[in-house]
Coordinates of C-alpha atoms in Angstrom, one line a residue:
X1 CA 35.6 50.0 -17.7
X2 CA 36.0 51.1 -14.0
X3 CA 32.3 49.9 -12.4
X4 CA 31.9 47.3 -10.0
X5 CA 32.3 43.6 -12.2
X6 CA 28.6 43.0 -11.2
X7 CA 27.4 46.0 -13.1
X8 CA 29.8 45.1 -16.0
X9 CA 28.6 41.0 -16.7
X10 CA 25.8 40.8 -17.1
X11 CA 24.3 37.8 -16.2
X12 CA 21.2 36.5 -18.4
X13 CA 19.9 32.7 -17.9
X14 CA 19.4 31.4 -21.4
X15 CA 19.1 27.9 -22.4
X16 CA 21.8 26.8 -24.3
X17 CA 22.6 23.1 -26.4
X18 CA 25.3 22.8 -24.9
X19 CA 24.8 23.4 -21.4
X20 CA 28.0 25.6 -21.9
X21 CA 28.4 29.8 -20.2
X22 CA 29.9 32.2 -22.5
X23 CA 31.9 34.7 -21.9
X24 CA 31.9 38.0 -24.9
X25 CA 34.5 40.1 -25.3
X26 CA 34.3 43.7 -26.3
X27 CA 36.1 43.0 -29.8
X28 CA 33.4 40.7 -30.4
X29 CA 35.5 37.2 -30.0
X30 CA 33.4 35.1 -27.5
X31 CA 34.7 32.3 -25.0
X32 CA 32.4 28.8 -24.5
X33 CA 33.1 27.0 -20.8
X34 CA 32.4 27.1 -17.0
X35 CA 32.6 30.4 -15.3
X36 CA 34.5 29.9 -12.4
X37 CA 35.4 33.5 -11.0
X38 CA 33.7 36.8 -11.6
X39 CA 36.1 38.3 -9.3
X40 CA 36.9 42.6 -8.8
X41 CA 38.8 43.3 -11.9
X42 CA 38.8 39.5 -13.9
X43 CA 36.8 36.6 -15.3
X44 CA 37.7 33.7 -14.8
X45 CA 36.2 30.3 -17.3
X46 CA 37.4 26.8 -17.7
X47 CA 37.2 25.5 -21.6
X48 CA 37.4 22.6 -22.4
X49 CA 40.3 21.5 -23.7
X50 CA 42.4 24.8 -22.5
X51 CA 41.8 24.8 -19.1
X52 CA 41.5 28.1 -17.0
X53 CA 41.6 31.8 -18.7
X54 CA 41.7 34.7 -17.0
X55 CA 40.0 38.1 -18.7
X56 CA 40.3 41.6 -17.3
X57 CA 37.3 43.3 -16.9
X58 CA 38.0 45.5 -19.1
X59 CA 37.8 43.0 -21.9
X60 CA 34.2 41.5 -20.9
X61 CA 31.5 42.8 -22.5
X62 CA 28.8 40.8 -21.2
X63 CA 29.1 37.0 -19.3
X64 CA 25.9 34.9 -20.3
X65 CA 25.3 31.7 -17.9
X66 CA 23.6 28.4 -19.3
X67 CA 20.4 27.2 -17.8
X68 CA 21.1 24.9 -15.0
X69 CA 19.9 21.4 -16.9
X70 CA 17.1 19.7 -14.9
X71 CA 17.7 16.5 -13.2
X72 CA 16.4 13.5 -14.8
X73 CA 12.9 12.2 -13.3
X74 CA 13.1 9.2 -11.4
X75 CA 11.2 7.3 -9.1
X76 CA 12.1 7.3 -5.5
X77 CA 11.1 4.3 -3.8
X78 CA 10.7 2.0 -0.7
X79 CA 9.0 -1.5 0.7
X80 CA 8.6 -2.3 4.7
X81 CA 7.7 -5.5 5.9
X82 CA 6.8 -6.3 8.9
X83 CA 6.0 -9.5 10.0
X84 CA 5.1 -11.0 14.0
X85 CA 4.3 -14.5 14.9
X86 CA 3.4 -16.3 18.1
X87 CA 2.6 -19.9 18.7
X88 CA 1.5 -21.5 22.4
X89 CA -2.2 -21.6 23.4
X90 CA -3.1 -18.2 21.6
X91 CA -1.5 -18.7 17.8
X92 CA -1.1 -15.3 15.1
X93 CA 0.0 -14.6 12.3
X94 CA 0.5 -10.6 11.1
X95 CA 2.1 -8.8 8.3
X96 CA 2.1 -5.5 7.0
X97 CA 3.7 -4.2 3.9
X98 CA 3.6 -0.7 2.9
X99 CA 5.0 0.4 -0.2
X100 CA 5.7 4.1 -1.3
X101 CA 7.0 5.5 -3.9
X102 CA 7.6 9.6 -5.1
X103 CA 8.5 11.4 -9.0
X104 CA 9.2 14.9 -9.6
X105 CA 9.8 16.6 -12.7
X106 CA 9.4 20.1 -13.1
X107 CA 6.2 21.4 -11.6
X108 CA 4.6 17.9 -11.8
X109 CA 5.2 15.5 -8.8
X110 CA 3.8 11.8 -8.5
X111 CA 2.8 10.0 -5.1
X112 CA 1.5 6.2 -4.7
X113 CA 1.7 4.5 -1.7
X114 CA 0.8 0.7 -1.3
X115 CA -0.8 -1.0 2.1
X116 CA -1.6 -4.3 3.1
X117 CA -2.3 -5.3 6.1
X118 CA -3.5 -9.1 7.4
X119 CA -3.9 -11.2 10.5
X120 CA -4.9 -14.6 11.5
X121 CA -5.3 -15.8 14.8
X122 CA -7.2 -19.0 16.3
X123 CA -6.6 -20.3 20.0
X124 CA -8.0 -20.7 23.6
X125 CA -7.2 -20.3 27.0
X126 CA -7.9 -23.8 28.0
X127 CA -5.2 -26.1 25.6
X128 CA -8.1 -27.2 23.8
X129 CA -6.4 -26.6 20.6
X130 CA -3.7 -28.4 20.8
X131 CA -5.4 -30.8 18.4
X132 CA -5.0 -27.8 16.1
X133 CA -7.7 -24.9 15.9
X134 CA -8.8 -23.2 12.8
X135 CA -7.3 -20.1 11.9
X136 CA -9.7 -16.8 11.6
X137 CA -8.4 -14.0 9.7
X138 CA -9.3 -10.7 11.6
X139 CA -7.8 -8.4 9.3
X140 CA -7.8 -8.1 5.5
X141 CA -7.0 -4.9 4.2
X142 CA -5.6 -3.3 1.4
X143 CA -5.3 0.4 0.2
X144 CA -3.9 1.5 -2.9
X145 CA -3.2 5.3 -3.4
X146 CA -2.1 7.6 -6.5
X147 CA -2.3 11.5 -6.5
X148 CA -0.6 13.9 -9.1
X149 CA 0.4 17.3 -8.4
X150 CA 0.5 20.4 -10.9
X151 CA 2.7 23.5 -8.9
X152 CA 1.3 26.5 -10.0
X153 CA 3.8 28.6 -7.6
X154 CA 6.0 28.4 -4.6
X155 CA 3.3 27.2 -2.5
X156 CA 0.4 26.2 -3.7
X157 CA -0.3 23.1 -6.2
X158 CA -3.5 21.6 -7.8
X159 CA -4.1 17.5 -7.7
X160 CA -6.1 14.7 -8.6
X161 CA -6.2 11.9 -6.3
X162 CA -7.2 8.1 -6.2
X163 CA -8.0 5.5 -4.0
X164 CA -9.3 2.3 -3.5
X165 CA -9.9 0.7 -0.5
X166 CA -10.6 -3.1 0.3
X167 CA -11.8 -4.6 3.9
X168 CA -14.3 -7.7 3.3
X169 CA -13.9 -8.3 7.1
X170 CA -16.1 -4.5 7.6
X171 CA -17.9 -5.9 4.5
X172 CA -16.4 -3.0 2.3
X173 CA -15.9 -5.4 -0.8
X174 CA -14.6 -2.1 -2.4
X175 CA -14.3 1.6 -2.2
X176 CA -12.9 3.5 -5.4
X177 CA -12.6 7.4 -4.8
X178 CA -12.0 10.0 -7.3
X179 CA -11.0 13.5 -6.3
X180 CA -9.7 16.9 -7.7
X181 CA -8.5 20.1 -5.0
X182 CA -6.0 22.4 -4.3
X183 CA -3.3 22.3 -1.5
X184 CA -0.6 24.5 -0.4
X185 CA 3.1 24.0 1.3
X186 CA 2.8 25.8 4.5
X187 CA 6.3 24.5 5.5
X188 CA 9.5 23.4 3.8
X189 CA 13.0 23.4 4.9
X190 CA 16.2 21.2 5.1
X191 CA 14.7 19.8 8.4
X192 CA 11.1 19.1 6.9
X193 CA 8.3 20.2 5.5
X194 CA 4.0 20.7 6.0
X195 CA 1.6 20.4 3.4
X196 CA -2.1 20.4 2.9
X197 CA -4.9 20.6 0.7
X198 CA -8.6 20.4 0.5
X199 CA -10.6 19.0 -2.4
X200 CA -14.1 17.2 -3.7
X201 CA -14.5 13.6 -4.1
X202 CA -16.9 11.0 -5.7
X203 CA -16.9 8.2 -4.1
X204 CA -19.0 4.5 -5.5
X205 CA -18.5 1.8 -2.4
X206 CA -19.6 -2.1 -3.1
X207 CA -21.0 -2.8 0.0
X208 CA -22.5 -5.8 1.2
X209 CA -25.8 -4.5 1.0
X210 CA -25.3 -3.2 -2.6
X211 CA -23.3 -0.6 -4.7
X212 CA -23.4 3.5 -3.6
X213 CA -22.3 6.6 -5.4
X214 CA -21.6 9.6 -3.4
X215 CA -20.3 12.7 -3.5
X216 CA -17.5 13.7 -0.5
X217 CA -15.3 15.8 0.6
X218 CA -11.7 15.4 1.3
X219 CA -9.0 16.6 3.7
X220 CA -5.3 15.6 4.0
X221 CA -1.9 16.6 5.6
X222 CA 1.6 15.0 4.9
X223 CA 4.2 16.2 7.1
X224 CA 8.0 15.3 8.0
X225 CA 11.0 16.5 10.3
X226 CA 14.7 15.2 10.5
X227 CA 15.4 14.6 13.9
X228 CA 18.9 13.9 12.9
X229 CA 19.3 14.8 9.4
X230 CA 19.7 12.0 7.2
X231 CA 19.3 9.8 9.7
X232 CA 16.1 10.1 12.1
X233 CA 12.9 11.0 10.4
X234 CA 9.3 11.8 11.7
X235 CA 6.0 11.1 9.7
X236 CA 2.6 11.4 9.4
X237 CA 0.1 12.0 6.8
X238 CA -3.5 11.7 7.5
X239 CA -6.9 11.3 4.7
X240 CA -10.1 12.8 6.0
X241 CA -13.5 12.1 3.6
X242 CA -16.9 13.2 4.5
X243 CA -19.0 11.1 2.5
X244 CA -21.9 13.3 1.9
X245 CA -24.7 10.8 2.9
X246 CA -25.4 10.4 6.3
X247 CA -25.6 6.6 6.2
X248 CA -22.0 6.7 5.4
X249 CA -20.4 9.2 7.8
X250 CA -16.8 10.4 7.5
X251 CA -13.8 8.1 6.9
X252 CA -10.2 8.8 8.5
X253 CA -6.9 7.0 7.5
X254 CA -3.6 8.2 8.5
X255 CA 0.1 6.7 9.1
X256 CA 2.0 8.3 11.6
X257 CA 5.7 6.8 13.1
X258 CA 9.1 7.1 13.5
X259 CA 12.0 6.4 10.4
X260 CA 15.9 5.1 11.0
X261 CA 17.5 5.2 7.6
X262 CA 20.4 2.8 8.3
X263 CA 21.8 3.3 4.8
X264 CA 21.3 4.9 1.6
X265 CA 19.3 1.6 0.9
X266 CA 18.0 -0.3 4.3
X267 CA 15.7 1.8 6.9
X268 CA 13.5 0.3 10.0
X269 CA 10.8 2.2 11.3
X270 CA 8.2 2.0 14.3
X271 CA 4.7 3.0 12.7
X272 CA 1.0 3.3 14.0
X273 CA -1.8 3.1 10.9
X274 CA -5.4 3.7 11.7
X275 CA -8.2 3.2 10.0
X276 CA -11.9 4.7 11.9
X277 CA -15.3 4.8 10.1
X278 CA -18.2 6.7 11.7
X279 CA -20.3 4.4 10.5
X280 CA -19.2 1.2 9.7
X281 CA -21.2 -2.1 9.5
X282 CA -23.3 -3.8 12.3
X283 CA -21.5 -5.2 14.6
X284 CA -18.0 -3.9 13.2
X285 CA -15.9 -1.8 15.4
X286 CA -15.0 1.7 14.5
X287 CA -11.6 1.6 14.7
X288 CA -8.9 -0.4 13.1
X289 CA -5.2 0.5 14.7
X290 CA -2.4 -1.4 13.0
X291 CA 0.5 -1.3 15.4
X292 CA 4.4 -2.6 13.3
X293 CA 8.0 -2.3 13.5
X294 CA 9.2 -2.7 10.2
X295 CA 12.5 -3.2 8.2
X296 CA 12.4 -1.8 4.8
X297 CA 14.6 -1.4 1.4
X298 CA 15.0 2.2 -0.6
X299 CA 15.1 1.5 -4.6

């Protein structure tokens, strides 16, 4: 048989039990290991147990490779904590945990993520509490997040998303949000990758003045870049949801910053969170920027 090798093995991906590729010979006899050489004019497979054997071309009827097994599903986690204090006439206390964590298997991927952010401060400009003032918490907030995705090609993927959102300071004693979209991957390499998607919401909020149900539509964008591969990694992701009641307004959160993976298990990073309502409460500010330089642990 005088053609090219690759127009004499034919190469078929089949799943096999064994995980093993086989190699048949034209008198019917067939070989079980690890191709290792499809060289002009040979094959080359390791068996177990014999080691390397070398078959001319001639001899190969057809070489049929086993299905690259999938890697087992795992979670892919990390914690920060960050954590400032300062004592003198002005006294605070912040911390911010953020907890993350990522599963793939197949064409269905998992995302959570975990926030908490608090601060107490009391103090004056004029020593009068060096009796001791009482402390006033001027952040409480928490966010939880969960959102499953379904590939349904190279690019684009359906989800389901949840949230729930807690800020008793902007008298939001809770906001649970239910969604369902569509996103696509407008970017992905070795250094990074782009996403977005789009979807509909409902959204029930206990507020101080009472419970509300609305509909709302969502927005969101996760992106990362290795500034040194590895090493030095660049982040934001960003929620937009137009609640659709004017009373309510729109809702933006996003977590944007700067990652040094020390190891394969400690990392720092330098991160800006904000949270901005159209419309929040009277008398509550807009905005809410969280400002921390955390150290964190990959599990």
């Amino acid at each position: 048989m005088k053609p090219a090798l690759a127009g004499v093995v034919v190469l078929a991906v089949l799943a096999m039990g064994a995980g093993a590729d086989e190699v048949h010979l034209t008198n019917g006899d067939r070989m079980s290991g690890t191709v290792v050489s499809t060289t002009a004019g040979h094959v080359a497979i390791d068996m177990p147990g014999i080691g390397v054997v070398t078959v001319p071309e001639e001899l190969v009827a057809s070489v049929v490779r086993a299905e690259p097994s999938e890697p087992s599903a795992t979670w892919v986690t990390s914690a920060d904590v960050g954590v400032l204090l300062s004592t003198g006439n002005s006294r605070a206390r912040d911390a911010t945990v953020v907890l993350s964590g990522k599963r793939a298997a197949g064409r269905f991927e998992q995302l959570f993520g975990i926030s908490l952010a608090r601060s107490e401060g009391s103090g004056s400009t004029d020593n009068t509490c060096a009796m001791g003032c009482p402390r006033i918490r001027t952040r409480d907030q928490l966010d939880i997040d969960y959102e499953a995705r379904w590939k349904t090609g190279p690019a684009w993927y359906l989800l389901g998303n949840f949230e729930l959102f807690r800020d008793p300071i902007k008298e939001i004693d809770g906001r649970i949000t239910l969604g369902a979209g569509g996103g696509r991957t407008l970017w992905e390499r070795d250094a990074g990758s782009l996403t977005t998607d789009i979807g509909i919401s409902q959204v029930r909020e206990s507020l101080i003045g009472g419970n509300q149900n609305n509909p709302a539509l969502r927005w969101g964008v996760t992106f990362n870049h290795w500034l040194q591969p590895e090493r030095l990694e660049l982040f934001h992701h960003n929620q937009l949801l137009k609640i659709l009641d004017a009373a309510r307004g729109a809702v933006w959160d996003s977590g944007s910053g700067i990652r040094f993976h020390l190891s394969d298990t400690w990392q720092a990073s330098l991160r800006l969170d904000l949270q901005h309502e159209t419309e929040p409460a009277p008398g509550r500010e807009k905005t809410d920027a969280t400002y921390s330089a955390t150290l964190g642990i990959k599990f």
